[in-house]
Amino acid sequence: MAAILDLHLRKVSSAAHLSSKCCSSGQQERDSLPFTECGVTVQKHQFVSFLLNFLREQSSPALAHGTPAKTPNRPRPAAQTGGLSERRACRSAGSATTSRSSSRVQLFSPSSSVSPGAESSDRRHGQRPSPFHDEMGFWDTGSKKPGRGGGHSRSREQLSPPSTLNFNNLEDFPPVGSSPISPLISKPSRRINPTPVSAERPRSKPKTCFTSTPFTKLSSPPMGAEVLDGSMRVGSPLSLQEERELLKREKCYLKQVHNCVYFAVTVLENQFQLVAHLDKGALRLLAENERVASFSPALRDLLIQAQGKSSAKVSFDEMQSDCSANPAIIPFQPDTDNRSNFGNDKAFHTFKKQRDVFYEALREWEDLHNEPGWNFDASLGGRIRGMMNQLTSAGNHSHFARLFLKQLVQMCKGPRMSGAPGEPPDADLLEMLGADGLGRLKRLEERLIQPHGIVGPCPPPSFPGHQEFFRDFIQTASCCQLNQHLQDSLCQQLLQLDEVSILSPSASIKEEDEDGDMEQQDEKQRFSSVLLLARLLAKFLGFISFLPYQTSERPSREIQEASVALRSKVSVPVLDVCAVLDNSVRRRRTILTVPWLVEFLSMLDFVGPLLLCYRTALGTLLLLYRRLQLRRCADVCYLNKLLLVSVLGWLFHDCIPLVDQQLLYFCCPFLSEFRKLLAAFVSGSTAKSGGIIRKITPTSAELKDTPIANRSQQKLQLEQAFFHNQPPSLRRTVEFVAERVGSNSVKHMKATLVSELMDRGEKILRDKLKSLNFNTSKLNESICALLCDAGLEALERATRFCDEKSLEAVRTLLPEETSPTVLRTSESITKRLAAEKACSWLSANITGKLIKDL
Amino acid sequence: MRLSRAEYKDIVRATEQLRPTRQCMKILKDRFPNHSQSTLLSIFSLEYQKRTKRTISRHHAADVVESHYQRYLNEAKARPAAPVLLEMANEVDLSPALMGRLILDRFLQDVSGEMHSKAVLNSMLKEPSLIPDQVLANNIYQCTINDCCYGPLVDCIKHAIGQEHEVLLRDKLKERNLSFLDENKLRTMGYDKTPDIILEVPIAVEGHIVHWIESKASFGDDYSHRTYLNEQFWSYWNRFGPGLVIYWYGFIGELDCQRDRGILLKDCFPTDIVTLCHTSHQQSPEKEDND
């Protein structure tokens, strides 16, 4: 949301004639300056935070009712604010901090100076055809200038800071109340605090400070200072004064609550294509907002329309992958776990015990960690450290590290599971409600018991769900051998994931039609699972790597300097972030690499960002962030970019739409803050109570069909369970065969049945068209009948095709020695998967395709 | 049979004064006609073992052993045909088989010095004819056959019953056409902990996924179940996922509280089984038809 306001700010302010002073000839030129320009974008970004607070401050006394229910926190003492922003600062990865802090710095940059960011990034920029520049006009009010494609010249002229406001003058935005900026103090203010978020969320107390910035005190030179060239830091007192002046005027204008609301609504209206990407819930809340309705009925209508189009119902709070009753344990596999995999009997038997201790600890944690007063170290520390000692004496860490990581991935790879994720559902409830109903019940439970606090757009990094167990385990075990093995393995896996091939669009788009393209759908899914996994691994890699350097407080300047000197000489970074990043930029794979790098860097200790390797990487990320510009909605990759913008974002120009709304919200949970704020507004305007009232719509349970659903649900669970104790290669084989056979089946249908149908359809059309008195509805009827039969036939034939081919392929690919039962089961799972894939594509596409083609 | 904790406690209370003899078992059976004899015997046996564990140390004190031994020698001399040891055991409230063991151990010290091995002792208990003293051999024999809780005979019966139920389990599985790997096969594959059965294709029992089955030819009370959980069931869970334990002689119903976690308790072979049923020649079509 910040971006929305941010990006539009400029226009509105000029619309409000606040910048009359600048309405000289230069005005138009400035207006048309693309907002991609680093300085401007980032400044505005930052401004939005202040602005929002400011708006709230201003409007709450003015509006008789209906202000967001935030009043309790409004008059924040400075100290408290500091604390909050400190906490918030935790989230800000070095990069984000960098961008913001440097933006503050840049605030003072004179209009005449050349933007070093733009300069240095132009070098990269030159390597690719710029996807950004052709959109320039998009951001301005229509005064797009011709011939602005270049970038170089442009970047020079637009260096003048935004004409109107000194966005960074904190004094003018009281709610944030931080100390004045001193751009030259060179201390990064970011802090990663590895304490659980939950601990900081007292139940049911809505946290406000939606708009606070991610740092406390300002703020360091940009991490990427050397990349960006120091000149940007030079401030111009003249322009500063000018800005202050303007700011005052703007403040005046915004003192009127109506102006505030008008301003906000106009911003939303003008940034509608961005707003349209919010989740359904937020869109609904916005549409139902009476102020939106009264100020711009047109916007409300657009919002209502957008709800229908919103690509997916994102239930980001509770994205729960399934409620499978299978406890997600890593099975014993003779291939890797039996005696022959160990150096001696002792190691084998020690590991046998370790596995039991580990799972015992996990179960105990699941059962008890939410109990008040339960403490990880006190309850499990003794056992875990005992286990580490045994591991050490048996020299067995690698085996345990492998189990540990596999378990981590198994439990945490998917979107966050809610509640106690490993907790299998109650059988009776499952019986009653079905899996889907149970999922809903769990979400309801979550909504009722979990604090719905507003944490602001920049919450600290967290270890939700089971991740907390693994983090605490590592901390409690405090075993350097284990950590080393974990690091090695995490690093290796990450680098592998980073290399995963992402199908080029040409390959997939040519093959199928745009919409229902199943290959692309699969690719999306695959990408999303790779991305989620990489983020998880990167977070843990970062956590372990920087664990030795974590301090609860920022070290003094002297200590920082000493440790920078020491660490840059002696410690070898676990991951060559610069190389990874450069490689990714060069190969245009930032959509995958950047999100996980951000996770890694978010774990940096206080001193980390000062080390050359990380400083450089953060600088590069900062540049990427500043160069990023969102295109129009129509762009298929809009969400790719939005993700990057949101994680810190930038993208050269990948053209594969890999990101969907669900993934975006999962990777950027802070996006949901927007909805929370709107919800807070609703409850504030109706209930006027301190807490957020959650709207829970009661629905009656649908009992029909549940037994069948349950049975088939159970079968699916059984299929999953079947793979559990089989060698992993079996599952891979089945999935691969199903995927290929399903796809081939569709191709076969298209080549045979569909083309035959086309011919027949065409013939009908031609015949009817020839007869002069043809009847449109009759024509439709006959074509529909044709399609209906054809659809059924296609499904039948596709299924038959899948049956035959799956059988052959599975038989050939599985080992001769596979037991008959296992073979049979594998065959039929393959058949089912393949047929499902083929049929879902066919039923979704055959009608549409035919009608279109005819 | 699945007993409520209250029912179970009633039975336990009734066993408190009983001795491990056939007569006492009869009393117990008459008192609880609705429960199977095997269940009652198993509960009694478990309770008696707990009682013995509490009291055995006082019989092991050197002076007590010595006094038992001297008394045996005296009485056996006076009445060589009488079941002296059995009477003594009942009198001091010790299991006859354990009394026999105590006395034989002491006897062997006299015969072969301190150095006699446990193996010799055990073999003589199993085969009293090996005991060089005829009267003692008779006494030991009487102790063994009159003890329904301890001794080589009981061990042998327990083992046989265990085997029998494993065979029963395998038969039931074959009957249902469920293919599985048994313990022996698993050992050869190098598994470090092995349940009686691992199903090649998992099934759902009463809605719960089952990968492995452990057969226990005994009653599942708190103590034994806790021990099994720690030493076996959780270890299986840790390796193979959720599974099923069959306590053929019943269990305390309240212990069946880990179903959702993945340990299901039954007192018989389950009837509500859902399989993937991928075989065309399906064994139990009735389940599928219900759908």
PDB file of C-alpha atoms in Angstrom, chain B residues 120-238:
ATOM      1  CA  VAL B 120      23.232 -73.872  34.651  1.00  0.00           C
ATOM      2  CA  LEU B 121      20.639 -72.537  37.053  1.00  0.00           C
ATOM      3  CA  ASN B 122      18.210 -71.776  34.237  1.00  0.00           C
ATOM      4  CA  SER B 123      18.673 -75.094  32.555  1.00  0.00           C
ATOM      5  CA  MET B 124      18.012 -76.907  35.828  1.00  0.00           C
ATOM      6  CA  LEU B 125      14.879 -74.855  36.394  1.00  0.00           C
ATOM      7  CA  LYS B 126      13.676 -75.802  32.944  1.00  0.00           C
ATOM      8  CA  GLU B 127      14.685 -79.420  33.358  1.00  0.00           C
ATOM      9  CA  PRO B 128      14.583 -80.339  37.058  1.00  0.00           C
ATOM     10  CA  SER B 129      15.869 -83.849  36.308  1.00  0.00           C
ATOM     11  CA  LEU B 130      19.290 -82.262  35.885  1.00  0.00           C
ATOM     12  CA  ILE B 131      19.277 -81.308  39.575  1.00  0.00           C
ATOM     13  CA  PRO B 132      21.540 -83.711  41.434  1.00  0.00           C
ATOM     14  CA  ASP B 133      19.179 -83.780  44.436  1.00  0.00           C
ATOM     15  CA  GLN B 134      16.038 -85.803  43.722  1.00  0.00           C
ATOM     16  CA  VAL B 135      13.930 -84.272  46.473  1.00  0.00           C
ATOM     17  CA  LEU B 136      14.854 -80.756  45.457  1.00  0.00           C
ATOM     18  CA  ALA B 137      14.141 -81.625  41.825  1.00  0.00           C
ATOM     19  CA  ASN B 138      10.629 -82.711  42.794  1.00  0.00           C
ATOM     20  CA  ASN B 139      10.071 -79.584  44.790  1.00  0.00           C
ATOM     21  CA  ILE B 140      11.269 -77.353  41.978  1.00  0.00           C
ATOM     22  CA  TYR B 141       9.036 -79.157  39.558  1.00  0.00           C
ATOM     23  CA  GLN B 142       6.009 -78.656  41.780  1.00  0.00           C
ATOM     24  CA  CYS B 143       6.811 -74.989  42.118  1.00  0.00           C
ATOM     25  CA  THR B 144       7.087 -74.529  38.383  1.00  0.00           C
ATOM     26  CA  ILE B 145       3.863 -76.205  37.444  1.00  0.00           C
ATOM     27  CA  ASN B 146       1.875 -74.542  40.210  1.00  0.00           C
ATOM     28  CA  ASP B 147       2.891 -71.016  39.358  1.00  0.00           C
ATOM     29  CA  CYS B 148       0.850 -69.195  36.759  1.00  0.00           C
ATOM     30  CA  CYS B 149       2.958 -66.071  36.729  1.00  0.00           C
ATOM     31  CA  TYR B 150       6.618 -66.977  36.882  1.00  0.00           C
ATOM     32  CA  GLY B 151       8.867 -69.784  35.854  1.00  0.00           C
ATOM     33  CA  PRO B 152      10.019 -71.511  32.685  1.00  0.00           C
ATOM     34  CA  LEU B 153       6.662 -73.085  32.037  1.00  0.00           C
ATOM     35  CA  VAL B 154       4.868 -69.767  32.114  1.00  0.00           C
ATOM     36  CA  ASP B 155       7.580 -68.201  29.965  1.00  0.00           C
ATOM     37  CA  CYS B 156       7.127 -70.951  27.483  1.00  0.00           C
ATOM     38  CA  ILE B 157       3.365 -70.547  27.416  1.00  0.00           C
ATOM     39  CA  LYS B 158       3.671 -66.798  27.008  1.00  0.00           C
ATOM     40  CA  HIS B 159       6.081 -67.193  24.160  1.00  0.00           C
ATOM     41  CA  ALA B 160       3.831 -69.678  22.441  1.00  0.00           C
ATOM     42  CA  ILE B 161       0.843 -67.434  22.850  1.00  0.00           C
ATOM     43  CA  GLY B 162       2.815 -64.551  21.415  1.00  0.00           C
ATOM     44  CA  GLN B 163       3.793 -66.621  18.411  1.00  0.00           C
ATOM     45  CA  GLU B 164       0.294 -67.852  17.978  1.00  0.00           C
ATOM     46  CA  HIS B 165      -1.088 -64.363  17.807  1.00  0.00           C
ATOM     47  CA  GLU B 166       1.520 -63.242  15.354  1.00  0.00           C
ATOM     48  CA  VAL B 167       0.536 -66.133  13.155  1.00  0.00           C
ATOM     49  CA  LEU B 168      -3.079 -65.212  13.654  1.00  0.00           C
ATOM     50  CA  LEU B 169      -2.310 -61.656  12.617  1.00  0.00           C
ATOM     51  CA  ARG B 170      -0.491 -62.759   9.505  1.00  0.00           C
ATOM     52  CA  ASP B 171      -3.373 -65.040   8.581  1.00  0.00           C
ATOM     53  CA  LYS B 172      -5.822 -62.193   8.946  1.00  0.00           C
ATOM     54  CA  LEU B 173      -3.684 -59.984   6.760  1.00  0.00           C
ATOM     55  CA  LYS B 174      -3.422 -62.622   4.099  1.00  0.00           C
ATOM     56  CA  GLU B 175      -7.138 -63.172   4.322  1.00  0.00           C
ATOM     57  CA  ARG B 176      -7.613 -59.500   3.521  1.00  0.00           C
ATOM     58  CA  ASN B 177      -4.998 -59.707   0.809  1.00  0.00           C
ATOM     59  CA  LEU B 178      -2.809 -57.130   2.501  1.00  0.00           C
ATOM     60  CA  SER B 179       0.819 -57.685   1.707  1.00  0.00           C
ATOM     61  CA  PHE B 180       3.400 -57.040   4.365  1.00  0.00           C
ATOM     62  CA  LEU B 181       6.965 -57.500   5.477  1.00  0.00           C
ATOM     63  CA  ASP B 182       7.447 -59.348   8.736  1.00  0.00           C
ATOM     64  CA  GLU B 183      10.022 -58.832  11.410  1.00  0.00           C
ATOM     65  CA  ASN B 184      12.493 -61.351  10.032  1.00  0.00           C
ATOM     66  CA  LYS B 185      12.436 -59.864   6.591  1.00  0.00           C
ATOM     67  CA  LEU B 186      12.882 -56.396   8.060  1.00  0.00           C
ATOM     68  CA  ARG B 187      15.901 -57.481  10.070  1.00  0.00           C
ATOM     69  CA  THR B 188      17.604 -58.805   7.006  1.00  0.00           C
ATOM     70  CA  MET B 189      17.022 -55.461   5.323  1.00  0.00           C
ATOM     71  CA  GLY B 190      18.869 -53.745   8.124  1.00  0.00           C
ATOM     72  CA  TYR B 191      16.110 -51.959   9.971  1.00  0.00           C
ATOM     73  CA  ASP B 192      17.210 -50.930  13.433  1.00  0.00           C
ATOM     74  CA  LYS B 193      13.820 -51.287  15.098  1.00  0.00           C
ATOM     75  CA  THR B 194      11.247 -53.673  13.787  1.00  0.00           C
ATOM     76  CA  PRO B 195       7.559 -54.029  14.502  1.00  0.00           C
ATOM     77  CA  ASP B 196       5.924 -57.394  13.895  1.00  0.00           C
ATOM     78  CA  ILE B 197       4.454 -56.257  10.611  1.00  0.00           C
ATOM     79  CA  ILE B 198       5.078 -53.511   8.121  1.00  0.00           C
ATOM     80  CA  LEU B 199       2.405 -53.131   5.493  1.00  0.00           C
ATOM     81  CA  GLU B 200       3.712 -52.674   1.995  1.00  0.00           C
ATOM     82  CA  VAL B 201       0.731 -50.546   1.179  1.00  0.00           C
ATOM     83  CA  PRO B 202      -0.724 -48.672   4.122  1.00  0.00           C
ATOM     84  CA  ILE B 203      -4.356 -49.022   5.140  1.00  0.00           C
ATOM     85  CA  ALA B 204      -6.774 -46.824   7.023  1.00  0.00           C
ATOM     86  CA  VAL B 205      -8.232 -48.340  10.172  1.00  0.00           C
ATOM     87  CA  GLU B 206     -11.215 -46.469  11.527  1.00  0.00           C
ATOM     88  CA  GLY B 207     -10.040 -43.500   9.556  1.00  0.00           C
ATOM     89  CA  HIS B 208      -6.436 -43.625  10.728  1.00  0.00           C
ATOM     90  CA  ILE B 209      -3.513 -44.423   8.527  1.00  0.00           C
ATOM     91  CA  VAL B 210      -1.666 -47.567   9.555  1.00  0.00           C
ATOM     92  CA  HIS B 211       1.797 -48.466   8.334  1.00  0.00           C
ATOM     93  CA  TRP B 212       2.804 -51.050  10.886  1.00  0.00           C
ATOM     94  CA  ILE B 213       1.146 -53.478  13.276  1.00  0.00           C
ATOM     95  CA  GLU B 214       2.468 -54.748  16.553  1.00  0.00           C
ATOM     96  CA  SER B 215       0.856 -57.739  18.174  1.00  0.00           C
ATOM     97  CA  LYS B 216       0.810 -58.008  21.971  1.00  0.00           C
ATOM     98  CA  ALA B 217      -0.624 -61.168  23.477  1.00  0.00           C
ATOM     99  CA  SER B 218      -1.212 -59.496  26.818  1.00  0.00           C
ATOM    100  CA  PHE B 219      -3.409 -56.932  28.480  1.00  0.00           C
ATOM    101  CA  GLY B 220      -2.400 -53.297  27.980  1.00  0.00           C
ATOM    102  CA  ASP B 221      -2.266 -51.650  31.370  1.00  0.00           C
ATOM    103  CA  ASP B 222      -0.715 -48.292  32.200  1.00  0.00           C
ATOM    104  CA  TYR B 223       2.664 -49.556  33.145  1.00  0.00           C
ATOM    105  CA  SER B 224       3.223 -51.968  30.299  1.00  0.00           C
ATOM    106  CA  HIS B 225       1.777 -49.607  27.722  1.00  0.00           C
ATOM    107  CA  ARG B 226       4.001 -46.783  28.858  1.00  0.00           C
ATOM    108  CA  THR B 227       7.004 -49.053  28.662  1.00  0.00           C
ATOM    109  CA  TYR B 228       6.056 -50.294  25.228  1.00  0.00           C
ATOM    110  CA  LEU B 229       5.463 -46.767  24.020  1.00  0.00           C
ATOM    111  CA  ASN B 230       8.882 -45.646  25.091  1.00  0.00           C
ATOM    112  CA  GLU B 231      10.772 -48.694  23.973  1.00  0.00           C
ATOM    113  CA  GLN B 232       8.864 -49.741  20.906  1.00  0.00           C
ATOM    114  CA  PHE B 233       5.817 -47.942  19.632  1.00  0.00           C
ATOM    115  CA  TRP B 234       7.270 -44.428  19.412  1.00  0.00           C
ATOM    116  CA  SER B 235      10.382 -45.846  17.840  1.00  0.00           C
ATOM    117  CA  TYR B 236       8.242 -47.435  15.155  1.00  0.00           C
ATOM    118  CA  TRP B 237       6.368 -44.193  14.721  1.00  0.00           C
ATOM    119  CA  ASN B 238       9.662 -42.374  14.401  1.00  0.00           C
TER     120      ASN B 238
END
